[in-house]
């Protein structure tokens, strides 16, 4: 209505007034001309050297996946035919008939209903707005984690602090932050603090920051409402609160400039949820997923896997589930795990689904015999994306409410929907 529109206009005026008045007209003119020079130089550089593989992950107009082969088109068409809504009744039935289960879940957008980009002003995004798990979902997670037949792991793209604040109190729950760069095994009885471990991703992150921060500062100054977001192994530039068209335009220019500046480093770029993110090339959520699945399989044959996530970062979780299943069938082909270190850089045990103390009798040697399902029992594996869209997952649910409902069904707190 008109009142709402007037309130929004006034809010934007108050928000932007200080920024606009921070420079004179001549200074603003100079800024625009400087930006045009920068953009021209970057675009020219990109055209002369466009062999980067990183842009294929970003979904921008430079996305190389538009160059699709006829075989790929055929496979995509076949996948679309088999892509269907997750049969929750079948999941519950399989869950109840199995004895060694692994549940792998994303956080924001999967367990927690996702906040739309641009909904909050900068001061709200910087806080922990919305990082609250509904009480019924939290209760279901507690019950699932209390079952000794279950291993439950939540893998988030958010910071350690935000993930711990949202779900770190749940006993028996394993958590990973920064898209799996760091992880903490489940809390033991009586413990109150998590012991975090980190994958050694082979990138001098301090050197990356030295190069990147001045560039991000420049784009932050020219884009009102933007800010820099740092996690353990990622650097992000958020344009949630910018004008949508201006923010998207600046983001595309930023990626081109960063590609040139960071060619010497083994990093990649991701554009998602109103953020341009720089991460080590080796980093993805599949690292921790594969780590957990291999570890559990060494102790006892897995016969149930449920993996759910809502965005592009979760696609590697789905493909890692498929890769793990392939390893069980074909022990000759396996990728070696990455080393794991503590906060000080010292090597530590890679255990994720249990504490190091309870692991002292278990040698992590992913041998051929360990990979085989010794009882030849069937494995029920469900991969599901949240929201119907192109995905490596084999099924989808409509939104985070469906995820919450499914978790409650697995605990018997909600009847199976028909």
mmCIF file of C-alpha atoms in Angstrom, residues 162-297:
data_model
loop_
_atom_site.group_PDB
_atom_site.id
_atom_site.type_symbol
_atom_site.label_atom_id
_atom_site.label_comp_id
_atom_site.label_asym_id
_atom_site.label_seq_id
_atom_site.Cartn_x
_atom_site.Cartn_y
_atom_site.Cartn_z
ATOM 1 C CA UNK A 162 26.808 -18.920 14.015
ATOM 2 C CA UNK A 163 26.573 -22.696 13.568
ATOM 3 C CA UNK A 164 27.461 -23.349 17.207
ATOM 4 C CA UNK A 165 24.939 -20.771 18.348
ATOM 5 C CA UNK A 166 22.167 -22.328 16.270
ATOM 6 C CA UNK A 167 22.701 -26.068 16.877
ATOM 7 C CA UNK A 168 25.969 -26.563 18.775
ATOM 8 C CA UNK A 169 24.157 -27.379 22.013
ATOM 9 C CA UNK A 170 22.568 -30.569 20.637
ATOM 10 C CA UNK A 171 24.399 -33.599 22.116
ATOM 11 C CA UNK A 172 25.422 -36.303 19.682
ATOM 12 C CA UNK A 173 25.266 -33.939 16.685
ATOM 13 C CA UNK A 174 28.333 -33.498 14.480
ATOM 14 C CA UNK A 175 28.695 -30.071 12.879
ATOM 15 C CA UNK A 176 30.772 -28.568 10.083
ATOM 16 C CA UNK A 177 31.122 -24.872 9.196
ATOM 17 C CA UNK A 178 32.566 -22.781 6.357
ATOM 18 C CA UNK A 179 31.288 -25.289 3.782
ATOM 19 C CA UNK A 180 33.114 -28.122 5.494
ATOM 20 C CA UNK A 181 36.498 -26.424 5.947
ATOM 21 C CA UNK A 182 36.256 -27.042 9.681
ATOM 22 C CA UNK A 183 34.262 -29.550 11.705
ATOM 23 C CA UNK A 184 33.610 -30.634 15.273
ATOM 24 C CA UNK A 185 32.740 -34.183 16.405
ATOM 25 C CA UNK A 186 29.622 -34.685 18.550
ATOM 26 C CA UNK A 187 29.713 -33.505 22.128
ATOM 27 C CA UNK A 188 30.263 -36.269 24.664
ATOM 28 C CA UNK A 189 28.108 -36.462 27.765
ATOM 29 C CA UNK A 190 29.058 -33.631 30.105
ATOM 30 C CA UNK A 191 30.999 -31.632 27.492
ATOM 31 C CA UNK A 192 30.022 -28.030 26.829
ATOM 32 C CA UNK A 193 32.564 -26.874 24.247
ATOM 33 C CA UNK A 194 33.330 -28.188 20.771
ATOM 34 C CA UNK A 195 36.806 -29.272 19.636
ATOM 35 C CA UNK A 196 37.213 -27.977 16.097
ATOM 36 C CA UNK A 197 39.384 -29.548 13.397
ATOM 37 C CA UNK A 198 40.353 -28.181 9.990
ATOM 38 C CA UNK A 199 41.118 -29.613 6.564
ATOM 39 C CA UNK A 200 44.541 -28.613 5.241
ATOM 40 C CA UNK A 201 43.503 -27.109 1.896
ATOM 41 C CA UNK A 202 46.955 -26.090 0.690
ATOM 42 C CA UNK A 203 46.349 -22.329 0.329
ATOM 43 C CA UNK A 204 48.232 -19.499 2.039
ATOM 44 C CA UNK A 205 45.085 -17.717 3.159
ATOM 45 C CA UNK A 206 46.921 -14.753 4.692
ATOM 46 C CA UNK A 207 48.541 -14.033 1.329
ATOM 47 C CA UNK A 208 45.149 -14.242 -0.374
ATOM 48 C CA UNK A 209 43.689 -11.772 2.127
ATOM 49 C CA UNK A 210 46.546 -9.326 1.526
ATOM 50 C CA UNK A 211 45.640 -9.160 -2.160
ATOM 51 C CA UNK A 212 41.864 -9.383 -1.883
ATOM 52 C CA UNK A 213 41.021 -6.992 0.949
ATOM 53 C CA UNK A 214 42.011 -3.743 -0.868
ATOM 54 C CA UNK A 215 39.961 -4.783 -3.905
ATOM 55 C CA UNK A 216 36.926 -5.605 -1.762
ATOM 56 C CA UNK A 217 37.331 -2.332 0.128
ATOM 57 C CA UNK A 218 37.103 -0.458 -3.180
ATOM 58 C CA UNK A 219 33.884 -2.204 -4.179
ATOM 59 C CA UNK A 220 32.449 -1.766 -0.697
ATOM 60 C CA UNK A 221 33.062 1.987 -0.866
ATOM 61 C CA UNK A 222 31.267 2.318 -4.184
ATOM 62 C CA UNK A 223 28.320 0.036 -3.254
ATOM 63 C CA UNK A 224 26.238 1.338 -0.378
ATOM 64 C CA UNK A 225 24.945 -1.486 1.825
ATOM 65 C CA UNK A 226 27.678 -3.962 0.884
ATOM 66 C CA UNK A 227 30.132 -5.442 3.359
ATOM 67 C CA UNK A 228 32.927 -8.011 3.668
ATOM 68 C CA UNK A 229 32.250 -11.380 5.295
ATOM 69 C CA UNK A 230 35.112 -13.523 6.620
ATOM 70 C CA UNK A 231 35.012 -17.159 7.737
ATOM 71 C CA UNK A 232 37.812 -19.616 8.445
ATOM 72 C CA UNK A 233 38.492 -20.500 4.796
ATOM 73 C CA UNK A 234 36.484 -18.052 2.731
ATOM 74 C CA UNK A 235 36.279 -14.355 1.966
ATOM 75 C CA UNK A 236 32.910 -13.018 0.893
ATOM 76 C CA UNK A 237 31.590 -9.738 -0.454
ATOM 77 C CA UNK A 238 27.888 -9.377 0.379
ATOM 78 C CA UNK A 239 25.558 -7.184 -1.653
ATOM 79 C CA UNK A 240 22.360 -8.228 0.122
ATOM 80 C CA UNK A 241 21.425 -4.652 0.966
ATOM 81 C CA UNK A 242 22.545 -2.950 -2.233
ATOM 82 C CA UNK A 243 20.264 -1.849 -5.012
ATOM 83 C CA UNK A 244 19.651 -5.215 -6.755
ATOM 84 C CA UNK A 245 20.749 -4.167 -10.257
ATOM 85 C CA UNK A 246 23.767 -2.201 -9.055
ATOM 86 C CA UNK A 247 24.830 -4.967 -6.662
ATOM 87 C CA UNK A 248 24.656 -7.659 -9.361
ATOM 88 C CA UNK A 249 26.572 -5.472 -11.813
ATOM 89 C CA UNK A 250 29.310 -4.757 -9.293
ATOM 90 C CA UNK A 251 29.504 -8.437 -8.350
ATOM 91 C CA UNK A 252 30.154 -9.490 -11.948
ATOM 92 C CA UNK A 253 32.905 -6.867 -12.322
ATOM 93 C CA UNK A 254 34.415 -7.876 -8.983
ATOM 94 C CA UNK A 255 34.754 -11.512 -10.044
ATOM 95 C CA UNK A 256 36.559 -10.536 -13.233
ATOM 96 C CA UNK A 257 39.014 -8.378 -11.314
ATOM 97 C CA UNK A 258 39.612 -11.023 -8.658
ATOM 98 C CA UNK A 259 40.268 -13.670 -11.292
ATOM 99 C CA UNK A 260 43.147 -11.616 -12.612
ATOM 100 C CA UNK A 261 44.532 -10.763 -9.172
ATOM 101 C CA UNK A 262 44.448 -14.327 -7.817
ATOM 102 C CA UNK A 263 45.672 -16.329 -10.786
ATOM 103 C CA UNK A 264 48.669 -17.553 -8.776
ATOM 104 C CA UNK A 265 46.498 -19.066 -6.041
ATOM 105 C CA UNK A 266 44.538 -22.305 -6.043
ATOM 106 C CA UNK A 267 41.167 -20.672 -5.371
ATOM 107 C CA UNK A 268 37.777 -20.486 -7.035
ATOM 108 C CA UNK A 269 34.828 -18.111 -6.981
ATOM 109 C CA UNK A 270 31.192 -18.754 -6.156
ATOM 110 C CA UNK A 271 28.243 -16.382 -6.530
ATOM 111 C CA UNK A 272 25.313 -17.367 -4.345
ATOM 112 C CA UNK A 273 22.730 -15.813 -2.010
ATOM 113 C CA UNK A 274 23.802 -12.258 -2.843
ATOM 114 C CA UNK A 275 27.465 -12.977 -2.046
ATOM 115 C CA UNK A 276 30.634 -13.271 -4.101
ATOM 116 C CA UNK A 277 32.773 -15.799 -2.255
ATOM 117 C CA UNK A 278 36.430 -16.735 -2.647
ATOM 118 C CA UNK A 279 37.290 -20.219 -1.401
ATOM 119 C CA UNK A 280 40.167 -22.700 -1.813
ATOM 120 C CA UNK A 281 39.647 -24.770 -4.930
ATOM 121 C CA UNK A 282 39.756 -27.996 -2.927
ATOM 122 C CA UNK A 283 37.090 -26.835 -0.485
ATOM 123 C CA UNK A 284 33.601 -28.246 -0.811
ATOM 124 C CA UNK A 285 31.037 -29.880 1.446
ATOM 125 C CA UNK A 286 31.808 -33.258 -0.080
ATOM 126 C CA UNK A 287 35.066 -33.469 1.898
ATOM 127 C CA UNK A 288 33.355 -33.843 5.262
ATOM 128 C CA UNK A 289 30.560 -35.996 3.818
ATOM 129 C CA UNK A 290 33.060 -38.513 2.427
ATOM 130 C CA UNK A 291 35.047 -38.368 5.678
ATOM 131 C CA UNK A 292 31.986 -39.200 7.801
ATOM 132 C CA UNK A 293 30.707 -41.967 5.528
ATOM 133 C CA UNK A 294 34.082 -43.708 5.303
ATOM 134 C CA UNK A 295 34.583 -43.484 9.046
ATOM 135 C CA UNK A 296 31.185 -44.951 9.886
ATOM 136 C CA UNK A 297 31.594 -47.721 7.300
#
